[in-house]
XYZ file of C-alpha atoms in Angstrom:
639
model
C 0.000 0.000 0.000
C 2.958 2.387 0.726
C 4.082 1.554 -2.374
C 1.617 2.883 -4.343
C 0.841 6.194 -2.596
C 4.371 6.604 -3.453
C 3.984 6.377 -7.296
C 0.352 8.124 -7.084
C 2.678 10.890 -5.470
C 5.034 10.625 -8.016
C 2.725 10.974 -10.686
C 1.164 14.271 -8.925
C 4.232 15.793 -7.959
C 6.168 18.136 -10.569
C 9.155 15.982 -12.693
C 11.744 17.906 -11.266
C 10.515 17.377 -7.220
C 10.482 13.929 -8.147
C 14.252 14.028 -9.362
C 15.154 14.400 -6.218
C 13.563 11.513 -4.797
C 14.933 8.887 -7.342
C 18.813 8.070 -8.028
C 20.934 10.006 -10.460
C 22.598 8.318 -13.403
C 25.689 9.695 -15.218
C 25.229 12.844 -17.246
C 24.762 12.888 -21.362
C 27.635 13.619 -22.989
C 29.034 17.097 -24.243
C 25.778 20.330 -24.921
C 23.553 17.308 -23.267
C 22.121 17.251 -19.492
C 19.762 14.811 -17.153
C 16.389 14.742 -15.520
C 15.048 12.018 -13.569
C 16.239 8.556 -13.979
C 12.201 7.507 -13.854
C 8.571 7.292 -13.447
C 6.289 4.388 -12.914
C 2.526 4.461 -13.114
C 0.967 1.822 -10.466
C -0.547 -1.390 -12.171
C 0.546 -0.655 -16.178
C 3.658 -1.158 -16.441
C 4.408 2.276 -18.136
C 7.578 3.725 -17.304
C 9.224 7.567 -18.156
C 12.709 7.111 -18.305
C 14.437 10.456 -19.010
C 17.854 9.816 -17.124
C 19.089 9.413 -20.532
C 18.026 12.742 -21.655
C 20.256 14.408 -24.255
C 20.176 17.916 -25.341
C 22.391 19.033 -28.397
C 22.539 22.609 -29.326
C 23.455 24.406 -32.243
C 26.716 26.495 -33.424
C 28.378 27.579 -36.466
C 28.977 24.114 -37.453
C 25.297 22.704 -36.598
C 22.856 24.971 -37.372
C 20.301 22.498 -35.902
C 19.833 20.767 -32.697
C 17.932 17.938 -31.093
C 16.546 16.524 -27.609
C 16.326 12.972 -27.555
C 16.853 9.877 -25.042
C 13.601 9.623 -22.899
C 12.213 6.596 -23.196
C 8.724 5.220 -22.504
C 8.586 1.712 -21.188
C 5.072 0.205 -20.892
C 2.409 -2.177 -22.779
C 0.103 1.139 -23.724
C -0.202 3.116 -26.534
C 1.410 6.467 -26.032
C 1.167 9.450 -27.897
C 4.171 12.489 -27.914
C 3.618 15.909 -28.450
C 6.318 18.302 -28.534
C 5.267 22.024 -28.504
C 7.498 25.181 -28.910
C 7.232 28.952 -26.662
C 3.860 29.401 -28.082
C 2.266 26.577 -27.285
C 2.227 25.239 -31.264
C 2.715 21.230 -31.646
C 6.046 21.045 -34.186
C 6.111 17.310 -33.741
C 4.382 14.012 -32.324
C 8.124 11.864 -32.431
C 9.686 10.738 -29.019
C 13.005 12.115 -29.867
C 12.840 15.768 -31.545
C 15.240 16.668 -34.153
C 16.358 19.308 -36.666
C 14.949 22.291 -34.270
C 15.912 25.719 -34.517
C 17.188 27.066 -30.597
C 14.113 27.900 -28.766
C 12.613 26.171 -25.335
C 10.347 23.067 -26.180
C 8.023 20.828 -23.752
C 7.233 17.624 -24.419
C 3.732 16.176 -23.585
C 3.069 11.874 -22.951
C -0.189 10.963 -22.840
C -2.159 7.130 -22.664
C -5.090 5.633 -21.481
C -4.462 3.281 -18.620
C -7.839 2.044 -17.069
C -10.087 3.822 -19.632
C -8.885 6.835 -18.298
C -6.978 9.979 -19.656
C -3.330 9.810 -18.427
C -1.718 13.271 -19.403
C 2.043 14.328 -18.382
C 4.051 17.183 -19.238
C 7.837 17.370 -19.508
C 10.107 20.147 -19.577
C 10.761 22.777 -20.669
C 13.641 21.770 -22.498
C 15.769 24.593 -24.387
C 18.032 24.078 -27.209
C 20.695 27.005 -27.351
C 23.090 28.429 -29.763
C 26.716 28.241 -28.110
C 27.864 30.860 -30.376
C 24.659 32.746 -31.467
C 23.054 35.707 -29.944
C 21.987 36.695 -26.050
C 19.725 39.064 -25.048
C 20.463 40.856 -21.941
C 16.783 42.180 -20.688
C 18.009 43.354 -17.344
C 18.446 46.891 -18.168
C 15.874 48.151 -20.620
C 13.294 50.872 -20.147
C 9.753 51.063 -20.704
C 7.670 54.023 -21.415
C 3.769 53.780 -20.891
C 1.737 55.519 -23.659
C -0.031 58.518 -22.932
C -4.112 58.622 -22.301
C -4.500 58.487 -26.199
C -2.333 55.805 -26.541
C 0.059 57.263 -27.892
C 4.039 57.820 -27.319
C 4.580 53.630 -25.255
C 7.724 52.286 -26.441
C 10.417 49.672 -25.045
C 13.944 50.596 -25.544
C 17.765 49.888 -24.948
C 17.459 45.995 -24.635
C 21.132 44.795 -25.425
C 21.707 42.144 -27.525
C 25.205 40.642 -27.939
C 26.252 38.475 -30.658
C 29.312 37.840 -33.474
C 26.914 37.856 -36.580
C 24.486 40.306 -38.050
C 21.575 40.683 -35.523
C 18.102 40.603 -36.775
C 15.264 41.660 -34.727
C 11.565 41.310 -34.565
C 8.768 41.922 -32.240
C 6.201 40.271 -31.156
C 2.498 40.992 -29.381
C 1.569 38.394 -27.059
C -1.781 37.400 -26.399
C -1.406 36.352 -22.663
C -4.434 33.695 -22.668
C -3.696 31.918 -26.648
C -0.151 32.903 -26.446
C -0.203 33.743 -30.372
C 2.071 35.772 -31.096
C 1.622 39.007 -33.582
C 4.933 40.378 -35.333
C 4.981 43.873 -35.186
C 8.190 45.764 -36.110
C 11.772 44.693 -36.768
C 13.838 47.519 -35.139
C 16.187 47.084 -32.287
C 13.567 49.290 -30.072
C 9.642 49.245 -30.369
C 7.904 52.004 -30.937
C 4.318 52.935 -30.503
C 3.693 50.269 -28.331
C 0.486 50.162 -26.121
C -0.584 48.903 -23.351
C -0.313 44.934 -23.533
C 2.416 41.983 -23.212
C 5.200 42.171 -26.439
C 8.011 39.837 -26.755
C 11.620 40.481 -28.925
C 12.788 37.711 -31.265
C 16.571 37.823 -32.268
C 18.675 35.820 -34.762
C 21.716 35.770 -37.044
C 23.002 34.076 -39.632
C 24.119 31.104 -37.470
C 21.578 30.776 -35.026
C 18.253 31.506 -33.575
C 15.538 32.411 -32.851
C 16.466 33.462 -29.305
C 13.690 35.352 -27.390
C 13.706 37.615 -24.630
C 11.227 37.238 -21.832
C 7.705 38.695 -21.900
C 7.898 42.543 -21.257
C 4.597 44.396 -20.174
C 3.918 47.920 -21.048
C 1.482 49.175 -18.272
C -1.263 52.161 -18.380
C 0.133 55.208 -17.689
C -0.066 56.591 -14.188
C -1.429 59.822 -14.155
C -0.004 62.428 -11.680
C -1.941 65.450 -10.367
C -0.460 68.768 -11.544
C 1.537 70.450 -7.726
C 1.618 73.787 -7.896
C 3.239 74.094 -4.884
C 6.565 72.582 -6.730
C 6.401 75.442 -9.562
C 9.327 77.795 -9.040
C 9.654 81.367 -10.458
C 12.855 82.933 -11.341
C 13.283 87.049 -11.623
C 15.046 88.512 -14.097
C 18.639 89.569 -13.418
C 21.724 91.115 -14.863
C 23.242 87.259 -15.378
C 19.960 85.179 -16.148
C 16.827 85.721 -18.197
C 13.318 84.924 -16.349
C 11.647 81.614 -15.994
C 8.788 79.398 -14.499
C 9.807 75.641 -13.549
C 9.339 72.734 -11.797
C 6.637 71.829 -13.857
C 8.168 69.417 -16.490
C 9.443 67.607 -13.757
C 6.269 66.552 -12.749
C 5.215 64.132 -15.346
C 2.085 65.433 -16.585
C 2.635 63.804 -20.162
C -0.807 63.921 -20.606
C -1.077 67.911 -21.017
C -0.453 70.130 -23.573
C 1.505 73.378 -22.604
C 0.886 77.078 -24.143
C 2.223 80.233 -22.448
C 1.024 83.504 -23.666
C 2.075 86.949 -23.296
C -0.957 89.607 -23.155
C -3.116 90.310 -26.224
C -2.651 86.569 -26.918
C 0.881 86.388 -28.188
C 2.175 82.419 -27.805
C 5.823 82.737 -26.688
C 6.473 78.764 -25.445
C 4.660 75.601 -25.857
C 6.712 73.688 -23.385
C 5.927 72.774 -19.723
C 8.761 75.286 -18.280
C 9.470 78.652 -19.239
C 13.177 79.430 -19.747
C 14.814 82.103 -21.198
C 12.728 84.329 -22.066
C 13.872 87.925 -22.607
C 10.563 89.449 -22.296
C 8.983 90.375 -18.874
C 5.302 91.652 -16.982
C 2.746 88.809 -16.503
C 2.601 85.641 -18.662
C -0.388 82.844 -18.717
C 0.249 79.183 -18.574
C -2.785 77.098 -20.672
C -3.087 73.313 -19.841
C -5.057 71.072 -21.839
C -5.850 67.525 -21.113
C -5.153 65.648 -24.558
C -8.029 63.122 -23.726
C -10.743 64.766 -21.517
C -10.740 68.791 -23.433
C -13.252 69.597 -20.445
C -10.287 69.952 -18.492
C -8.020 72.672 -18.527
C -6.086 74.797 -16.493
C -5.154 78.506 -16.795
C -2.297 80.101 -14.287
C -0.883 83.864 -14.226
C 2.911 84.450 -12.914
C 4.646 87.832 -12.844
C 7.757 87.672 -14.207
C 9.038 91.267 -13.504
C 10.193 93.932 -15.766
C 12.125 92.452 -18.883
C 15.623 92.833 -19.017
C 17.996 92.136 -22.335
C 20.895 90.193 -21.804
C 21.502 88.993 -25.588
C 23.671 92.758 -26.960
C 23.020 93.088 -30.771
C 25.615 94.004 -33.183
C 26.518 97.655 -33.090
C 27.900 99.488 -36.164
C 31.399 100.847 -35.209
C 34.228 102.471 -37.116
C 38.010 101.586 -35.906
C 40.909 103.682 -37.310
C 44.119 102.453 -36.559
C 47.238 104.590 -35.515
C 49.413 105.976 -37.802
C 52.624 105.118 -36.633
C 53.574 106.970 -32.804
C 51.237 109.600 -33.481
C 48.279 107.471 -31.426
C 45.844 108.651 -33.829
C 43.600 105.295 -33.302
C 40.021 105.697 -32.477
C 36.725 103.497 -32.155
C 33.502 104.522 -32.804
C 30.170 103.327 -32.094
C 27.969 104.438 -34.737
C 24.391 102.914 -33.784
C 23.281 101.568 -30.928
C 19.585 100.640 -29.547
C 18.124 103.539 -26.627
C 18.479 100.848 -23.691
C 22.043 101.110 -23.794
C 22.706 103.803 -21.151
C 26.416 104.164 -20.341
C 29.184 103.007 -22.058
C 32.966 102.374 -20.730
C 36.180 101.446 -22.545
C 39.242 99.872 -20.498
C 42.906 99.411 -22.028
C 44.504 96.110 -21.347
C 46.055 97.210 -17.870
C 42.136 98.018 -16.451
C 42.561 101.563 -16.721
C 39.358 103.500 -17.785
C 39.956 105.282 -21.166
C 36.316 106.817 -21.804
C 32.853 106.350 -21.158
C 30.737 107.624 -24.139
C 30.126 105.935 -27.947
C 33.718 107.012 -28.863
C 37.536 106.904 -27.865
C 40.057 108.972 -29.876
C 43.997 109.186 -29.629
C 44.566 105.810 -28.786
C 48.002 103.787 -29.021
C 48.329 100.287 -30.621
C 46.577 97.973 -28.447
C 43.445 96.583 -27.127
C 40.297 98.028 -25.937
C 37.118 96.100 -23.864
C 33.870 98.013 -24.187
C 31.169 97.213 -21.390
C 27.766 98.911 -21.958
C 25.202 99.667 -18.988
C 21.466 99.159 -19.844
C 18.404 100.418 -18.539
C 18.564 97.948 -15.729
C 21.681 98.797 -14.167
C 23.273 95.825 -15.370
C 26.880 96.155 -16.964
C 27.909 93.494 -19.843
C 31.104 92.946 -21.889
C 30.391 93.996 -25.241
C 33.480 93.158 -27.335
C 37.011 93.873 -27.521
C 38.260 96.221 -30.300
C 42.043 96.508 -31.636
C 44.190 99.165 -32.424
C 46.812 98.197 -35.187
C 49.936 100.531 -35.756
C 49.507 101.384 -39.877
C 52.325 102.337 -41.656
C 51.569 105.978 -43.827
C 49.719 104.620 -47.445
C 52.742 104.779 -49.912
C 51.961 104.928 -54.014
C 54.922 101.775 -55.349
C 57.165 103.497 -57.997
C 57.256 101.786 -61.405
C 54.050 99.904 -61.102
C 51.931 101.508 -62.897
C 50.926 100.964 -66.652
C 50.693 103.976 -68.588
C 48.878 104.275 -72.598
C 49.129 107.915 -74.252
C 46.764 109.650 -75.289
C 46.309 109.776 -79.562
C 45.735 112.561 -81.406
C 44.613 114.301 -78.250
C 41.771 112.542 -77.893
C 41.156 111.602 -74.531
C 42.141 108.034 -75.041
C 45.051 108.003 -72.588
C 45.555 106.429 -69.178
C 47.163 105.532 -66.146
C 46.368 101.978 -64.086
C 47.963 99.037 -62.385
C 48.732 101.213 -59.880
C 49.523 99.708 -56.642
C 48.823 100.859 -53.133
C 50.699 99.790 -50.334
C 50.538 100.445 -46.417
C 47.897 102.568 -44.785
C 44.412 101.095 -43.606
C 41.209 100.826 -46.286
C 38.696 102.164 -47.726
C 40.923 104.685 -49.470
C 40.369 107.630 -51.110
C 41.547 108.672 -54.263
C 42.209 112.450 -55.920
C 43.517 113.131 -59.350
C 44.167 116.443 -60.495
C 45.345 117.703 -63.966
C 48.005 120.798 -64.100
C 45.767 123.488 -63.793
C 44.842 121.398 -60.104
C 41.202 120.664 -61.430
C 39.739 117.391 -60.226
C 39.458 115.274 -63.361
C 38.826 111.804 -61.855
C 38.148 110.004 -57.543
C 39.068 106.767 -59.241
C 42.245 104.188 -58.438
C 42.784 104.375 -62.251
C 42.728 107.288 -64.186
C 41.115 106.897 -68.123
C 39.759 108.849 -70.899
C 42.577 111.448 -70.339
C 43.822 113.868 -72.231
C 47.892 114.050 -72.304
C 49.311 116.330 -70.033
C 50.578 116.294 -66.407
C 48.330 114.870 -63.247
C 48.770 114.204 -59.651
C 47.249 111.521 -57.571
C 46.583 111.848 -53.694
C 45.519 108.999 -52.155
C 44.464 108.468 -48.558
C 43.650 105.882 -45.949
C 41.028 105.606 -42.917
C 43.722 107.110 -40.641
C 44.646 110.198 -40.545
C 48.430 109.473 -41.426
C 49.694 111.598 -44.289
C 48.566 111.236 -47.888
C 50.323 109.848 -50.688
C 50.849 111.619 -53.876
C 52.927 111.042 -57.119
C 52.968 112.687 -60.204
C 52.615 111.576 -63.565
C 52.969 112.439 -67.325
C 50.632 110.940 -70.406
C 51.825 111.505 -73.592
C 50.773 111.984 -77.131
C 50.876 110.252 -80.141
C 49.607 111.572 -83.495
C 48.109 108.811 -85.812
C 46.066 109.431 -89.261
C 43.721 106.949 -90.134
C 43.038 106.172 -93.903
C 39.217 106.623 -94.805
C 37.576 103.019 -95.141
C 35.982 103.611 -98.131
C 35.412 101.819 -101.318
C 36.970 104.309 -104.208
C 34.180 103.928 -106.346
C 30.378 104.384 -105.752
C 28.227 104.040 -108.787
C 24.266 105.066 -108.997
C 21.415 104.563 -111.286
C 21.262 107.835 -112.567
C 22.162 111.102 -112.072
C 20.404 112.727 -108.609
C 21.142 112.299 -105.031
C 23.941 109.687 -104.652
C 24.813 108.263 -101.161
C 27.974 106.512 -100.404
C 29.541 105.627 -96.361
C 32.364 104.381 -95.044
C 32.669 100.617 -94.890
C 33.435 100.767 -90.919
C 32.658 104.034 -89.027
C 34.779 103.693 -85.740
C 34.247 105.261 -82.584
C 36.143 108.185 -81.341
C 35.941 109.242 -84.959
C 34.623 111.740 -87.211
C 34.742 112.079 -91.259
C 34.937 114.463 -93.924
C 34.080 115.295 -96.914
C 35.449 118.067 -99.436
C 34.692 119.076 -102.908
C 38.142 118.706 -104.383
C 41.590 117.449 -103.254
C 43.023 120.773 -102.254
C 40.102 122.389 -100.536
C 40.536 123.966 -97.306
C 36.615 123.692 -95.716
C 35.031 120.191 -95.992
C 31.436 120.544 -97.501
C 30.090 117.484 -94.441
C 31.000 116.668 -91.325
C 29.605 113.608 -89.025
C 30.363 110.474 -86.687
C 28.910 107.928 -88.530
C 30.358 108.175 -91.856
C 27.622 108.738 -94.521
C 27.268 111.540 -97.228
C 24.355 112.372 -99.069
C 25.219 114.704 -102.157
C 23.323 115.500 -105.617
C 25.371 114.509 -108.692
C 24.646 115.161 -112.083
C 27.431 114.626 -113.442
C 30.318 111.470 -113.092
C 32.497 112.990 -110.779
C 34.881 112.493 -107.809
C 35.210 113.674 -104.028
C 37.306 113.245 -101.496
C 37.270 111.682 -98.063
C 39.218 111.775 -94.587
C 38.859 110.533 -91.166
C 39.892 113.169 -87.783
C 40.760 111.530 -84.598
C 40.883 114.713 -81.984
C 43.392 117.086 -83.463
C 44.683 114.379 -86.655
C 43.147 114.445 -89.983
C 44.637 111.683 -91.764
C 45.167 111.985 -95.894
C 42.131 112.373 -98.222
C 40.984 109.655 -100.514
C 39.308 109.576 -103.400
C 35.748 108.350 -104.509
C 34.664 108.137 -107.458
C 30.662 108.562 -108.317
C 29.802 106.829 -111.593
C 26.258 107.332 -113.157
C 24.359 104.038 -114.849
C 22.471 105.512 -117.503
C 22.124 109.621 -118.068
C 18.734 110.238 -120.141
C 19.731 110.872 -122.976
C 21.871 107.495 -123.281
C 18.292 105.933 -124.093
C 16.328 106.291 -127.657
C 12.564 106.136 -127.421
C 12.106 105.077 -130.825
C 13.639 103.261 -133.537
C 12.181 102.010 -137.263
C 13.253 98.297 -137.660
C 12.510 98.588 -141.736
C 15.701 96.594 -142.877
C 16.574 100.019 -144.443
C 19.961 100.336 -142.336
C 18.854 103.228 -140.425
C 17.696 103.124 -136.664
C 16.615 99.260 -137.282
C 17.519 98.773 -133.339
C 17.233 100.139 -130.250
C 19.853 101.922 -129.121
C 21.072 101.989 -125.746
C 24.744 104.002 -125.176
C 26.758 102.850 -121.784
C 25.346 99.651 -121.558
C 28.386 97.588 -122.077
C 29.439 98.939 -119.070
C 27.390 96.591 -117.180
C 27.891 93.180 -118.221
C 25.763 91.554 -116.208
C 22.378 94.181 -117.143
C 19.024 92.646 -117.719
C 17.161 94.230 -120.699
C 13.363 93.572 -120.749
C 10.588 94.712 -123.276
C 6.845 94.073 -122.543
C 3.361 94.804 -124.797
C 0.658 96.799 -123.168
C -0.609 93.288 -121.941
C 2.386 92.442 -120.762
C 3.394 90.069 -122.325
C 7.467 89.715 -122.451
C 8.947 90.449 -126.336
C 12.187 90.677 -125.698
C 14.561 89.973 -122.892
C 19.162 89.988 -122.979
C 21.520 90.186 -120.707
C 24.352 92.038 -121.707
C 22.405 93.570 -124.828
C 25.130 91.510 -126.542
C 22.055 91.494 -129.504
C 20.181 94.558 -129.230
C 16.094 94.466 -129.732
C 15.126 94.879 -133.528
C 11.414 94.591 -133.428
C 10.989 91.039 -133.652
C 9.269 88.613 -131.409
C 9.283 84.709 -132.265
C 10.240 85.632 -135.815
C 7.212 87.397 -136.530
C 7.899 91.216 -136.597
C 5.760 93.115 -133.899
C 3.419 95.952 -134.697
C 4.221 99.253 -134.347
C 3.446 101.168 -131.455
C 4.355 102.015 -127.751
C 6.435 98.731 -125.519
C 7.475 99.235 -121.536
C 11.211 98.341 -120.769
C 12.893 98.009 -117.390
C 16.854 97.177 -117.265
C 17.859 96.287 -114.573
C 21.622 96.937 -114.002
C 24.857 95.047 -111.854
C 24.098 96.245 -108.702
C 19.927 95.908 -108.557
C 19.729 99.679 -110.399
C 16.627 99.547 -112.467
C 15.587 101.972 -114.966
C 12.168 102.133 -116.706
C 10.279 103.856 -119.152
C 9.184 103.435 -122.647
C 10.221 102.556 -126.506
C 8.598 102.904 -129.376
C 8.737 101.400 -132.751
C 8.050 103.230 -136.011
C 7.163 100.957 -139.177
């Protein structure tokens, strides 16, 4: 009877209690471990051996492992069922093989007696020797806010040799399904529920953490008792704290200056330059009935942040201690200024210090709250006098007197910018405030030239000479028209700075045209010539010759002619036209119609048109010379 209460016990009792009650065999060999030698089941016969239980995990080399050696001894039928973390069956073998690491329990089950006999081994975990380990001791969990929003799980370390790959999981706590969510090293937007973090590599896994919970957030009421108000001073700027220390994630923040003005949506206040009374809005994000609206007094405002000034420094000149700074704008809350040399000794106290030495100045400027800042530290430099370099400078003459001269590449040396610049011609007129003097007529000119300091200007004298050059007229020598009238003729290429002429005859003393751009207009009646020349300032160069030629005069052309085949005025005679050799002659009919058409007039028109000689009467011509000259009118033929 003792006897069997002992194995009803032993059935009752968890496997690993009962380990201790039985004796221990030797341990499995390498990556293996035991359980419990055994486990009998009064009157069947059925036995659970596991004392030869043998675990082999996975590395590098075996990317798979296996749990095998428990035997069942015993005349029922049994039925394994090996299940993985989440409770799915993977197999229904006694000995489980080619599994991935993960923790697996085996459940033996038979009917002894007509009745159900269930029993559930393990957990049994196959590891990775080499793969990755989760270290979940230090990680941090954030609870969402009322909306749900803003949960997340971070800094879980995870150590391993390969390339880490993560994914989470959502754990239903009652099926134990498992929903994958995300596969970054920290989860984001999680709510409130139960999540679980899968890792692997290349070699092994998976390899999960244990279940993490992410819990409602705890709401905390808003203190205001802990908020803390801060003055304004000469060293810090007002503020309103304490109150982002409290928690109250659940708020939104909006300060406001009067008339409305949003200045912060934080839960402090800090640094703010302004001053007076400011309003602190709280809104719940979830429940918009409630809200909060407090009132703190900040004080007056005081500035602590200095803008820019405009200033002016101008350096020494030497040992003269001509330096000075000025400050040339400045806002109306600056009240007092002071300036201290580098042993501490006061040099001045308004916008301005004159007759300084090389060396360095500190400004400090007093607002209108009493508070004295450092402003900025100014140098003096010791500037040698501005100096003009000898021999640097390019110099063209002028041509003809025509202003084309100039003086540049001059080079300024010493002194301190901007500088200023002064030419002045002979007669000491100023001519030019420029570094380089052009469009100068020759003669002699001075340059002054001085610096930001008041050192001593530099001057140096100059000469521009003159050359005289005479420009040939660009102009074709002979200029033919259509007929006698107003002929125009130009220069091929009027250039600037220039002006032409043009005279009667060779020898003639006053031109009959002047202009800039070249082009003459005259009435000829006769073939004739004129002449031509081009003045730059004070140089006419030599006169050249152009020749007007007239196309046809009037009278070269007959307006009748008797083609009779007596020998006398049988064509139509047209004098000069041999001078074109290239001259279209065409005769028309009062419809029209073309009679006669040469070029050249090599044959001349004798009244017949197809062979058949044309009736007398009154025929239209147009010839139409070399260069596009046409000349109409009318014939006539006489029979």
């Amino acid at each position: 009877m003792l006897y069997r209460l002992m194995l009803l016990f032993a059935f009752l009792v968890p496997l690993s209690a009962l380990c201790q009650l039985l004796p221990q065999k030797p341990k499995a060999a390498v990556d293996s471990f035991s359980h419990a030698d055994s486990l009998k089941w009064d009157g069947t016969g059925l036995i659970v051996d596991t004392s030869y239980l043998s675990i082999v995990n996975i590395n590098s080399k075996k990317r798979l492992g296996s749990i095998t050696g428990i035997k069942i001894i015993g005349k029922h039928h049994i039925r394994y069922s090996w299940r993985n973390t989440y409770n799915k069956e993977i197999s229904t073998s006694r000995n489980l093989t080619n599994q991935p690491a993960g923790s697996y329990t085996l459940i033996v089950s038979a009917k002894v007696n007509s009745k159900l006999i269930e029993q559930k081994l393990g957990p049994f975990d196959i590891s990775c020797t080499d793969g990755p380990v989760i270290d979940s001791t230090g990680y941090t969990v954030i609870s969402p806010d009322c909306d749900g929003k803003g949960g997340s799980i971070r800094n879980i370390k995870v150590f391993g040799t390969g390339t880490i790959k993560y994914a989470w999981y959502s754990i239903n706590l009652n099926t134990k399904e498992a929903t994958y969510l995300t596969n970054t090293p920290n989860l984001p937007n999680a709510r409130v529920g139960t999540y679980q973090l899968m890792v692997s590599d290349e070699i092994c896994g998976p390899v999960y953490s244990k279940y993490i919970s992410v819990l409602p957030y705890k709401e905390i009421a808003f203190n205001l008792s802990k908020v803390v108000v801060t003055l304004a001073s000469c060293d810090a700027y007002p503020s309103v704290t304490g109150i982002a220390s409290q928690n109250l994630r659940n708020f939104l923040f909006q300060w406001e200056y009067p008339f409305g003005t949003i200045i912060a949506t934080t839960a402090d206040l800090r640094d703010w330059s302004g001053g007076g009374r400011v309003y602190l809005r709280m809104k719940h994000k979830c429940n918009p009935n409630e809200s909060y609206q407090y009132v703190f007094d900040l004080g007056p405002a005081i500035t602590r942040n200095i803008p820019v000034f405009r200033y002016t420094i101008r350096n020494t000149c030497g040992a003269q201690n001509t330096g000075s700074v000025t400050i040339d704008a400045y806002p109306a809350y600056v009240t007092n200024f002071r300036w201290v040399d580098e042993a501490g000794k006061n040099m001045g106290f308004g916008n301005e210090i004159v007759n300084l030495p090389p060396g360095k100045y500190t400004l400090y400027v007093t607002d209108e709250m009493g508070c004295e800042r450092l402003y900025d530290i100014f140098t003096i430099d010791e500037t040698y006098p501005v100096t003009i370099t000898n021999n640097a400078e390019t110099i063209t003459s002028d041509t003809c007197n025509s202003y084309t001269g100039s003086i540049k590449n001059i080079k300024i040396e010493n002194g301190y910018p901007p500088y200023t610049y002064r030419w002045t011609d002979a007669g000491g007129k100023l001519v030019s405030d420029q570094l380089d003097l052009t469009n100068a007529v020759a003669g002699n000119y001075t340059l002054q030239v001085l610096d930001a300091t008041s050192c001593e200007a530099a001057e140096k004298k100059y000469t521009i000479g003159n050359l005289n050059v005479y420009d040939d007229a660009p102009i074709n020598t002979t200029t033919y028209i259509c007929t006698s009238g107003e002929a125009t003729f130009r220069v091929s290429r009027a250039l600037p700075g220039r002006r032409y002429r043009l005279y009667d005859a060779e020898n003639d003393v006053t031109p009959i045209d002047e202009n800039a751009n070249g082009e003459f207009k005259i009435n000829v009646f006769n073939e004739r010539d004129f002449y031509v020349s081009v003045i730059r300032g004070d140089c006419e160069g030599p006169r050249k010759k152009v020749a007007i030629r007239i196309g046809f005069i009037l009278t070269d052309l007959t307006n009748t002619f008797t083609p009779n085949n007596d020998g006398i005025n049988d064509f139509w005679l047209i004098r000069n036209v041999d001078k074109y050799t290239d001259a279209l002659v065409q005769v028309y009919d009062r419809s029209g119609l073309q009679v006669f058409q040469s070029r050249g007039y090599a044959k001349p028109f004798d009244g017949i048109f197809r062979g058949k000689t044309l009736p007398s009467g009154t025929y239209y011509y147009v010839i139409t010379l070399d260069r596009g000259c046409k000349v109409s009118g009318n014939v006539t033929i006489l029979r």
